[in-house]
Amino acid sequence: MMDPHRAPVGNIQPGKLSPIRNVPKHIERPEYMFHDGPEVVTASDVKSPEIIEKIREAGTIAADALYTAGDSIKPGVTTDELDRIAHEYMCDHGAYPSCLGYMGFKKSICTSVNEVICHGIPDDRPLEEGDIVNLDVTAYKNGVHGDTNAMFYVGEVDTESKLLCERTYTAMMRGIKAAKQGREINIIGRVIESYAKRFNYGVVEDFTGHGVGEAFHSGLIVPHYDTAPLHNDLIEPGMVFTIEPMLTMGAIAWDQWDDDWTVLTKDHGRSAQWEHTILVKEDGFEILTLPSQGQKSAAMPEL
């Protein structure tokens, strides 16, 4: 019998993939769909008001697709079905699912369950009672990307897993609030790591936040742990980037499946992640990936 207070050790296995989903021809494709290898977009991380408005629109579509799919999360639903829902939402709103075809990724969103840290590929595995799942959704429209992710509970979830999800959200929000003009980018990771260590959580170092906009991933790196004096880019008004900490219940060492994408904790302890795309303003920040209807996940604490 499962302990209602303790998180189980994971044993997730890869499932089967469905065929690649179609995107209507009239929807604009990102440039990396037309060549091999990584994207080649170059653009400043400080955005014009016109580009910011476009990112806000793409970010809202991504968030709405995420929570539309999240509404269907329950035991027995497959991650492939969640991918279908998010895919169709983005296409119906004139956006291209940024993940689809990016560096060979075969699905429209990432679905990372339990001990999967990030980049899980939606497949035919049914979600099970007590699982936690991250949906990572990026939408491309009018030449820009909006990138966000969130945690969800599958049925009744143990106390340790709930606390991990809630505290990871809080860590993200603390990092966002620390992103003030004139500070160095590394302040974000310092704040996140300081909070996470209060609970003895691991802070994943090898996967980071990033600049986003015309590029899915710009050259700007946003670590979630203390890297000072490295990553000392000055934060400026108009900068747009993601903050997306990944916290683990145990060690941060990881393995990767043969699919070259799915990253999971080596000790099979659970992991959680939250992400927003943010805009730095002279008087603070703006989150550009809020859902239009104010939807939220049960895993999101009241702050």
mmCIF file of C-alpha atoms in Angstrom:
data_model
loop_
_atom_site.group_PDB
_atom_site.id
_atom_site.type_symbol
_atom_site.label_atom_id
_atom_site.label_comp_id
_atom_site.label_asym_id
_atom_site.label_seq_id
_atom_site.Cartn_x
_atom_site.Cartn_y
_atom_site.Cartn_z
ATOM 1 C CA MET A 1 0.000 0.000 0.000
ATOM 2 C CA MET A 2 1.316 3.420 -0.940
ATOM 3 C CA ASP A 3 2.361 5.691 1.918
ATOM 4 C CA PRO A 4 0.235 8.852 1.499
ATOM 5 C CA HIS A 5 3.081 10.969 2.848
ATOM 6 C CA ARG A 6 6.131 9.583 1.040
ATOM 7 C CA ALA A 7 7.003 9.881 -2.643
ATOM 8 C CA PRO A 8 7.525 6.519 -4.341
ATOM 9 C CA VAL A 9 10.763 5.706 -6.140
ATOM 10 C CA GLY A 10 10.119 5.819 -9.860
ATOM 11 C CA ASN A 11 10.328 3.093 -12.472
ATOM 12 C CA ILE A 12 8.931 4.798 -15.539
ATOM 13 C CA GLN A 13 9.466 3.077 -18.892
ATOM 14 C CA PRO A 14 9.198 4.434 -22.450
ATOM 15 C CA GLY A 15 5.986 3.782 -24.343
ATOM 16 C CA LYS A 16 5.080 3.771 -28.029
ATOM 17 C CA LEU A 17 4.820 6.957 -30.079
ATOM 18 C CA SER A 18 1.917 7.800 -32.345
ATOM 19 C CA PRO A 19 2.530 9.195 -35.854
ATOM 20 C CA ILE A 20 3.772 12.785 -36.146
ATOM 21 C CA ARG A 21 0.863 15.216 -36.031
ATOM 22 C CA ASN A 22 -0.038 17.452 -38.950
ATOM 23 C CA VAL A 23 0.150 21.243 -38.832
ATOM 24 C CA PRO A 24 -2.025 23.109 -41.365
ATOM 25 C CA LYS A 25 0.000 24.516 -44.256
ATOM 26 C CA HIS A 26 -1.081 28.111 -43.666
ATOM 27 C CA ILE A 27 0.598 28.230 -40.234
ATOM 28 C CA GLU A 28 4.051 29.824 -40.304
ATOM 29 C CA ARG A 29 6.953 27.482 -39.478
ATOM 30 C CA PRO A 30 10.030 28.489 -37.440
ATOM 31 C CA GLU A 31 13.258 28.661 -39.443
ATOM 32 C CA TYR A 32 14.747 25.483 -37.934
ATOM 33 C CA MET A 33 12.123 23.474 -39.808
ATOM 34 C CA PHE A 34 13.920 24.285 -43.070
ATOM 35 C CA HIS A 35 17.428 23.013 -42.303
ATOM 36 C CA ASP A 36 19.308 20.427 -40.271
ATOM 37 C CA GLY A 37 20.938 21.233 -36.955
ATOM 38 C CA PRO A 38 20.211 23.938 -34.396
ATOM 39 C CA GLU A 39 18.365 27.177 -35.049
ATOM 40 C CA VAL A 40 20.360 30.028 -36.568
ATOM 41 C CA VAL A 41 18.306 33.056 -35.503
ATOM 42 C CA THR A 42 20.271 35.961 -34.026
ATOM 43 C CA ALA A 43 18.470 38.753 -32.211
ATOM 44 C CA SER A 44 19.031 40.967 -29.208
ATOM 45 C CA ASP A 45 17.659 39.771 -25.864
ATOM 46 C CA VAL A 46 16.355 43.336 -25.378
ATOM 47 C CA LYS A 47 13.113 43.467 -27.332
ATOM 48 C CA SER A 48 11.200 46.271 -29.006
ATOM 49 C CA PRO A 49 7.625 47.015 -27.866
ATOM 50 C CA GLU A 50 6.333 45.430 -31.094
ATOM 51 C CA ILE A 51 8.237 42.171 -30.524
ATOM 52 C CA ILE A 52 7.193 42.093 -26.852
ATOM 53 C CA GLU A 53 3.542 42.295 -27.870
ATOM 54 C CA LYS A 54 4.023 39.374 -30.252
ATOM 55 C CA ILE A 55 5.761 37.305 -27.550
ATOM 56 C CA ARG A 56 2.901 38.094 -25.166
ATOM 57 C CA GLU A 57 0.413 36.749 -27.719
ATOM 58 C CA ALA A 58 2.435 33.591 -28.377
ATOM 59 C CA GLY A 59 2.969 33.123 -24.640
ATOM 60 C CA THR A 60 -0.745 33.390 -23.910
ATOM 61 C CA ILE A 61 -1.528 30.785 -26.577
ATOM 62 C CA ALA A 62 1.105 28.467 -25.094
ATOM 63 C CA ALA A 63 -0.328 28.918 -21.594
ATOM 64 C CA ASP A 64 -3.894 28.370 -22.761
ATOM 65 C CA ALA A 65 -2.863 25.225 -24.640
ATOM 66 C CA LEU A 66 -1.044 23.992 -21.540
ATOM 67 C CA TYR A 67 -4.016 24.441 -19.216
ATOM 68 C CA THR A 68 -6.493 23.133 -21.782
ATOM 69 C CA ALA A 69 -4.474 19.914 -21.885
ATOM 70 C CA GLY A 70 -4.032 20.028 -18.115
ATOM 71 C CA ASP A 71 -7.810 19.984 -17.635
ATOM 72 C CA SER A 72 -7.815 16.428 -19.046
ATOM 73 C CA ILE A 73 -5.192 15.033 -16.677
ATOM 74 C CA LYS A 74 -6.504 12.069 -14.692
ATOM 75 C CA PRO A 75 -5.592 8.404 -14.205
ATOM 76 C CA GLY A 76 -5.801 6.458 -17.468
ATOM 77 C CA VAL A 77 -5.183 9.404 -19.815
ATOM 78 C CA THR A 78 -2.042 9.035 -21.939
ATOM 79 C CA THR A 79 0.562 11.740 -22.375
ATOM 80 C CA ASP A 80 0.006 11.323 -26.129
ATOM 81 C CA GLU A 81 -3.591 12.449 -25.625
ATOM 82 C CA LEU A 82 -2.353 15.545 -23.764
ATOM 83 C CA ASP A 83 -0.031 16.233 -26.686
ATOM 84 C CA ARG A 84 -2.963 15.984 -29.098
ATOM 85 C CA ILE A 85 -5.054 18.446 -27.094
ATOM 86 C CA ALA A 86 -2.273 21.030 -26.837
ATOM 87 C CA HIS A 87 -1.302 20.543 -30.501
ATOM 88 C CA GLU A 88 -4.843 21.133 -31.721
ATOM 89 C CA TYR A 89 -5.289 24.177 -29.481
ATOM 90 C CA MET A 90 -2.148 25.840 -30.834
ATOM 91 C CA CYS A 91 -3.019 25.072 -34.447
ATOM 92 C CA ASP A 92 -6.600 26.290 -33.964
ATOM 93 C CA HIS A 93 -5.148 29.611 -32.785
ATOM 94 C CA GLY A 94 -2.749 29.992 -35.698
ATOM 95 C CA ALA A 95 0.384 28.970 -33.785
ATOM 96 C CA TYR A 96 2.991 26.350 -34.606
ATOM 97 C CA PRO A 97 3.918 23.951 -31.749
ATOM 98 C CA SER A 98 7.578 24.954 -31.359
ATOM 99 C CA CYS A 99 8.746 21.555 -30.072
ATOM 100 C CA LEU A 100 7.492 19.696 -33.151
ATOM 101 C CA GLY A 101 10.522 19.072 -35.348
ATOM 102 C CA TYR A 102 12.940 21.024 -33.144
ATOM 103 C CA MET A 103 16.267 19.165 -33.407
ATOM 104 C CA GLY A 104 14.279 16.073 -34.405
ATOM 105 C CA PHE A 105 11.766 16.129 -31.519
ATOM 106 C CA LYS A 106 8.710 14.189 -32.728
ATOM 107 C CA LYS A 107 5.937 15.645 -30.564
ATOM 108 C CA SER A 108 4.322 19.028 -29.978
ATOM 109 C CA ILE A 109 4.923 19.348 -26.219
ATOM 110 C CA CYS A 110 7.131 17.749 -23.567
ATOM 111 C CA THR A 111 5.481 15.610 -20.887
ATOM 112 C CA SER A 112 7.777 14.734 -17.978
ATOM 113 C CA VAL A 113 6.350 12.293 -15.439
ATOM 114 C CA ASN A 114 7.637 11.598 -11.904
ATOM 115 C CA GLU A 115 11.424 11.111 -12.070
ATOM 116 C CA VAL A 116 11.711 12.592 -15.571
ATOM 117 C CA ILE A 117 13.474 15.938 -15.164
ATOM 118 C CA CYS A 118 12.688 17.340 -18.604
ATOM 119 C CA HIS A 119 12.145 16.649 -22.312
ATOM 120 C CA GLY A 120 9.849 13.669 -21.854
ATOM 121 C CA ILE A 121 8.235 12.570 -25.132
ATOM 122 C CA PRO A 122 4.452 12.012 -25.086
ATOM 123 C CA ASP A 123 3.597 8.349 -25.655
ATOM 124 C CA ASP A 124 0.948 5.703 -24.979
ATOM 125 C CA ARG A 125 1.731 5.258 -21.257
ATOM 126 C CA PRO A 126 -1.442 5.918 -19.243
ATOM 127 C CA LEU A 127 -0.996 8.266 -16.313
ATOM 128 C CA GLU A 128 -1.419 6.533 -12.966
ATOM 129 C CA GLU A 129 -2.929 7.584 -9.647
ATOM 130 C CA GLY A 130 -0.285 9.426 -7.651
ATOM 131 C CA ASP A 131 1.833 10.545 -10.626
ATOM 132 C CA ILE A 132 3.060 14.099 -11.025
ATOM 133 C CA VAL A 133 3.466 15.398 -14.571
ATOM 134 C CA ASN A 134 5.022 18.473 -16.137
ATOM 135 C CA LEU A 135 3.595 19.865 -19.382
ATOM 136 C CA ASP A 136 6.073 22.049 -21.278
ATOM 137 C CA VAL A 137 4.461 24.036 -24.097
ATOM 138 C CA THR A 138 5.962 26.537 -26.515
ATOM 139 C CA ALA A 139 3.971 28.295 -29.247
ATOM 140 C CA TYR A 140 5.368 30.073 -32.321
ATOM 141 C CA LYS A 141 3.330 32.824 -33.970
ATOM 142 C CA ASN A 142 4.168 35.989 -35.900
ATOM 143 C CA GLY A 143 7.850 35.115 -35.881
ATOM 144 C CA VAL A 144 8.303 34.631 -32.113
ATOM 145 C CA HIS A 145 8.076 31.930 -29.439
ATOM 146 C CA GLY A 146 6.380 31.949 -26.021
ATOM 147 C CA ASP A 147 7.592 29.221 -23.629
ATOM 148 C CA THR A 148 6.023 27.933 -20.390
ATOM 149 C CA ASN A 149 5.532 24.806 -18.294
ATOM 150 C CA ALA A 150 3.630 23.695 -15.213
ATOM 151 C CA MET A 151 3.169 20.749 -12.852
ATOM 152 C CA PHE A 152 -0.060 18.767 -12.404
ATOM 153 C CA TYR A 153 -1.233 16.062 -10.017
ATOM 154 C CA VAL A 154 -2.765 12.810 -11.251
ATOM 155 C CA GLY A 155 -5.486 11.933 -8.775
ATOM 156 C CA GLU A 156 -4.389 11.784 -5.135
ATOM 157 C CA VAL A 157 -0.684 12.555 -4.711
ATOM 158 C CA ASP A 158 1.547 11.967 -1.693
ATOM 159 C CA THR A 159 2.524 14.836 0.587
ATOM 160 C CA GLU A 160 6.232 14.864 -0.342
ATOM 161 C CA SER A 161 5.445 15.183 -4.044
ATOM 162 C CA LYS A 162 2.959 17.981 -3.411
ATOM 163 C CA LEU A 163 5.505 19.907 -1.372
ATOM 164 C CA LEU A 164 8.143 19.431 -4.100
ATOM 165 C CA CYS A 165 5.782 20.817 -6.765
ATOM 166 C CA GLU A 166 4.634 23.741 -4.642
ATOM 167 C CA ARG A 167 8.125 24.690 -3.521
ATOM 168 C CA THR A 168 9.464 24.508 -7.073
ATOM 169 C CA TYR A 169 6.789 27.001 -8.092
ATOM 170 C CA THR A 170 7.788 29.248 -5.205
ATOM 171 C CA ALA A 171 11.450 28.939 -6.227
ATOM 172 C CA MET A 172 10.550 30.053 -9.758
ATOM 173 C CA MET A 173 8.589 33.035 -8.488
ATOM 174 C CA ARG A 174 11.435 34.059 -6.170
ATOM 175 C CA GLY A 175 13.799 33.899 -9.131
ATOM 176 C CA ILE A 176 11.421 36.002 -11.224
ATOM 177 C CA LYS A 177 11.122 38.656 -8.513
ATOM 178 C CA ALA A 178 14.930 38.804 -8.230
ATOM 179 C CA ALA A 179 15.313 39.634 -11.940
ATOM 180 C CA LYS A 180 15.651 43.395 -11.566
ATOM 181 C CA GLN A 181 17.438 45.794 -13.893
ATOM 182 C CA GLY A 182 21.067 46.438 -13.017
ATOM 183 C CA ARG A 183 21.559 43.067 -11.348
ATOM 184 C CA GLU A 184 23.533 40.207 -12.874
ATOM 185 C CA ILE A 185 21.718 37.204 -14.322
ATOM 186 C CA ASN A 186 23.402 34.983 -11.723
ATOM 187 C CA ILE A 187 21.288 36.543 -8.938
ATOM 188 C CA ILE A 188 18.361 34.448 -10.204
ATOM 189 C CA GLY A 189 20.120 31.138 -9.577
ATOM 190 C CA ARG A 190 21.501 32.331 -6.254
ATOM 191 C CA VAL A 191 17.991 33.086 -4.979
ATOM 192 C CA ILE A 192 16.538 29.817 -6.304
ATOM 193 C CA GLU A 193 19.317 27.643 -4.903
ATOM 194 C CA SER A 194 19.222 29.357 -1.515
ATOM 195 C CA TYR A 195 15.499 28.611 -1.215
ATOM 196 C CA ALA A 196 15.739 25.013 -2.510
ATOM 197 C CA LYS A 197 18.548 24.108 -0.123
ATOM 198 C CA ARG A 198 16.264 24.905 2.832
ATOM 199 C CA PHE A 199 14.459 21.677 1.956
ATOM 200 C CA ASN A 200 17.529 19.678 0.866
ATOM 201 C CA TYR A 201 16.316 19.606 -2.743
ATOM 202 C CA GLY A 202 18.762 19.165 -5.579
ATOM 203 C CA VAL A 203 18.931 22.025 -8.094
ATOM 204 C CA VAL A 204 19.545 20.713 -11.618
ATOM 205 C CA GLU A 205 22.510 22.511 -13.177
ATOM 206 C CA ASP A 206 22.800 21.138 -16.708
ATOM 207 C CA PHE A 207 19.484 22.509 -18.018
ATOM 208 C CA THR A 208 18.828 26.229 -17.754
ATOM 209 C CA GLY A 209 16.564 29.093 -18.600
ATOM 210 C CA HIS A 210 17.282 31.015 -21.793
ATOM 211 C CA GLY A 211 16.555 34.026 -23.893
ATOM 212 C CA VAL A 212 13.458 33.569 -26.043
ATOM 213 C CA GLY A 213 11.603 35.462 -28.742
ATOM 214 C CA GLU A 214 12.615 35.362 -32.384
ATOM 215 C CA ALA A 215 14.753 32.367 -31.317
ATOM 216 C CA PHE A 216 13.356 29.429 -29.338
ATOM 217 C CA HIS A 217 16.637 29.453 -27.393
ATOM 218 C CA SER A 218 18.897 32.480 -27.723
ATOM 219 C CA GLY A 219 22.494 32.586 -26.529
ATOM 220 C CA LEU A 220 21.492 34.016 -23.138
ATOM 221 C CA ILE A 221 21.795 31.384 -20.381
ATOM 222 C CA VAL A 222 19.851 31.695 -17.110
ATOM 223 C CA PRO A 223 21.239 29.188 -14.543
ATOM 224 C CA HIS A 224 19.066 28.170 -11.599
ATOM 225 C CA TYR A 225 21.975 27.687 -9.184
ATOM 226 C CA ASP A 226 24.632 30.091 -7.907
ATOM 227 C CA THR A 227 27.235 30.527 -10.662
ATOM 228 C CA ALA A 228 28.800 33.839 -9.556
ATOM 229 C CA PRO A 229 31.053 35.315 -10.827
ATOM 230 C CA LEU A 230 30.049 33.554 -14.059
ATOM 231 C CA HIS A 231 26.895 34.412 -16.027
ATOM 232 C CA ASN A 232 27.243 38.048 -15.077
ATOM 233 C CA ASP A 233 25.197 39.532 -17.941
ATOM 234 C CA LEU A 234 23.518 42.682 -16.686
ATOM 235 C CA ILE A 235 19.722 42.541 -16.570
ATOM 236 C CA GLU A 236 18.236 45.364 -18.643
ATOM 237 C CA PRO A 237 14.710 46.698 -19.192
ATOM 238 C CA GLY A 238 13.217 45.080 -22.287
ATOM 239 C CA MET A 239 15.032 41.759 -21.820
ATOM 240 C CA VAL A 240 12.902 38.645 -22.338
ATOM 241 C CA PHE A 241 13.959 35.236 -21.032
ATOM 242 C CA THR A 242 12.672 32.138 -19.277
ATOM 243 C CA ILE A 243 13.116 31.108 -15.664
ATOM 244 C CA GLU A 244 12.447 27.378 -15.279
ATOM 245 C CA PRO A 245 14.028 25.694 -12.227
ATOM 246 C CA MET A 246 14.133 21.912 -11.954
ATOM 247 C CA LEU A 247 14.303 20.629 -8.373
ATOM 248 C CA THR A 248 14.821 17.031 -7.306
ATOM 249 C CA MET A 249 14.109 15.115 -4.115
ATOM 250 C CA GLY A 250 17.576 13.615 -4.160
ATOM 251 C CA ALA A 251 20.727 13.939 -6.238
ATOM 252 C CA ILE A 252 20.911 15.900 -9.491
ATOM 253 C CA ALA A 253 22.831 13.240 -11.447
ATOM 254 C CA TRP A 254 20.832 12.167 -14.478
ATOM 255 C CA ASP A 255 20.510 9.548 -17.197
ATOM 256 C CA GLN A 256 19.095 9.886 -20.691
ATOM 257 C CA TRP A 257 17.042 7.366 -22.621
ATOM 258 C CA ASP A 258 18.097 6.152 -26.048
ATOM 259 C CA ASP A 259 15.613 8.588 -27.598
ATOM 260 C CA ASP A 260 18.281 11.291 -26.968
ATOM 261 C CA TRP A 261 15.704 13.492 -25.230
ATOM 262 C CA THR A 262 14.171 12.053 -22.056
ATOM 263 C CA VAL A 263 16.266 13.057 -19.021
ATOM 264 C CA LEU A 264 15.546 11.398 -15.677
ATOM 265 C CA THR A 265 17.143 11.333 -12.245
ATOM 266 C CA LYS A 266 19.761 8.649 -11.844
ATOM 267 C CA ASP A 267 18.434 7.740 -8.390
ATOM 268 C CA HIS A 268 14.802 7.708 -9.685
ATOM 269 C CA GLY A 269 13.750 10.316 -7.138
ATOM 270 C CA ARG A 270 10.989 12.645 -8.257
ATOM 271 C CA SER A 271 11.635 15.957 -9.981
ATOM 272 C CA ALA A 272 9.491 19.053 -10.542
ATOM 273 C CA GLN A 273 9.758 22.082 -12.823
ATOM 274 C CA TRP A 274 7.875 25.321 -13.514
ATOM 275 C CA GLU A 275 8.558 27.889 -16.215
ATOM 276 C CA HIS A 276 7.498 31.345 -17.308
ATOM 277 C CA THR A 277 8.728 33.676 -20.010
ATOM 278 C CA ILE A 278 9.260 37.071 -18.396
ATOM 279 C CA LEU A 279 9.830 40.655 -19.495
ATOM 280 C CA VAL A 280 12.104 42.860 -17.392
ATOM 281 C CA LYS A 281 10.641 46.334 -16.881
ATOM 282 C CA GLU A 282 12.092 49.453 -15.324
ATOM 283 C CA ASP A 283 9.776 49.026 -12.360
ATOM 284 C CA GLY A 284 9.838 45.237 -12.043
ATOM 285 C CA PHE A 285 8.748 42.419 -14.348
ATOM 286 C CA GLU A 286 5.852 41.089 -16.396
ATOM 287 C CA ILE A 287 5.031 37.429 -16.934
ATOM 288 C CA LEU A 288 4.295 36.943 -20.642
ATOM 289 C CA THR A 289 2.961 33.373 -20.333
ATOM 290 C CA LEU A 290 -0.166 33.775 -18.224
ATOM 291 C CA PRO A 291 -3.319 31.958 -19.381
ATOM 292 C CA SER A 292 -6.069 34.238 -20.656
ATOM 293 C CA GLN A 293 -8.757 32.698 -18.433
ATOM 294 C CA GLY A 294 -6.674 32.652 -15.260
ATOM 295 C CA GLN A 295 -6.568 28.860 -15.081
ATOM 296 C CA LYS A 296 -4.195 27.282 -12.606
ATOM 297 C CA SER A 297 -2.958 23.887 -11.502
ATOM 298 C CA ALA A 298 -3.712 22.336 -8.118
ATOM 299 C CA ALA A 299 0.090 22.095 -7.809
ATOM 300 C CA MET A 300 0.365 25.903 -7.793
ATOM 301 C CA PRO A 301 0.469 27.235 -4.217
ATOM 302 C CA GLU A 302 -1.160 30.406 -3.038
ATOM 303 C CA LEU A 303 1.659 32.925 -2.493
#
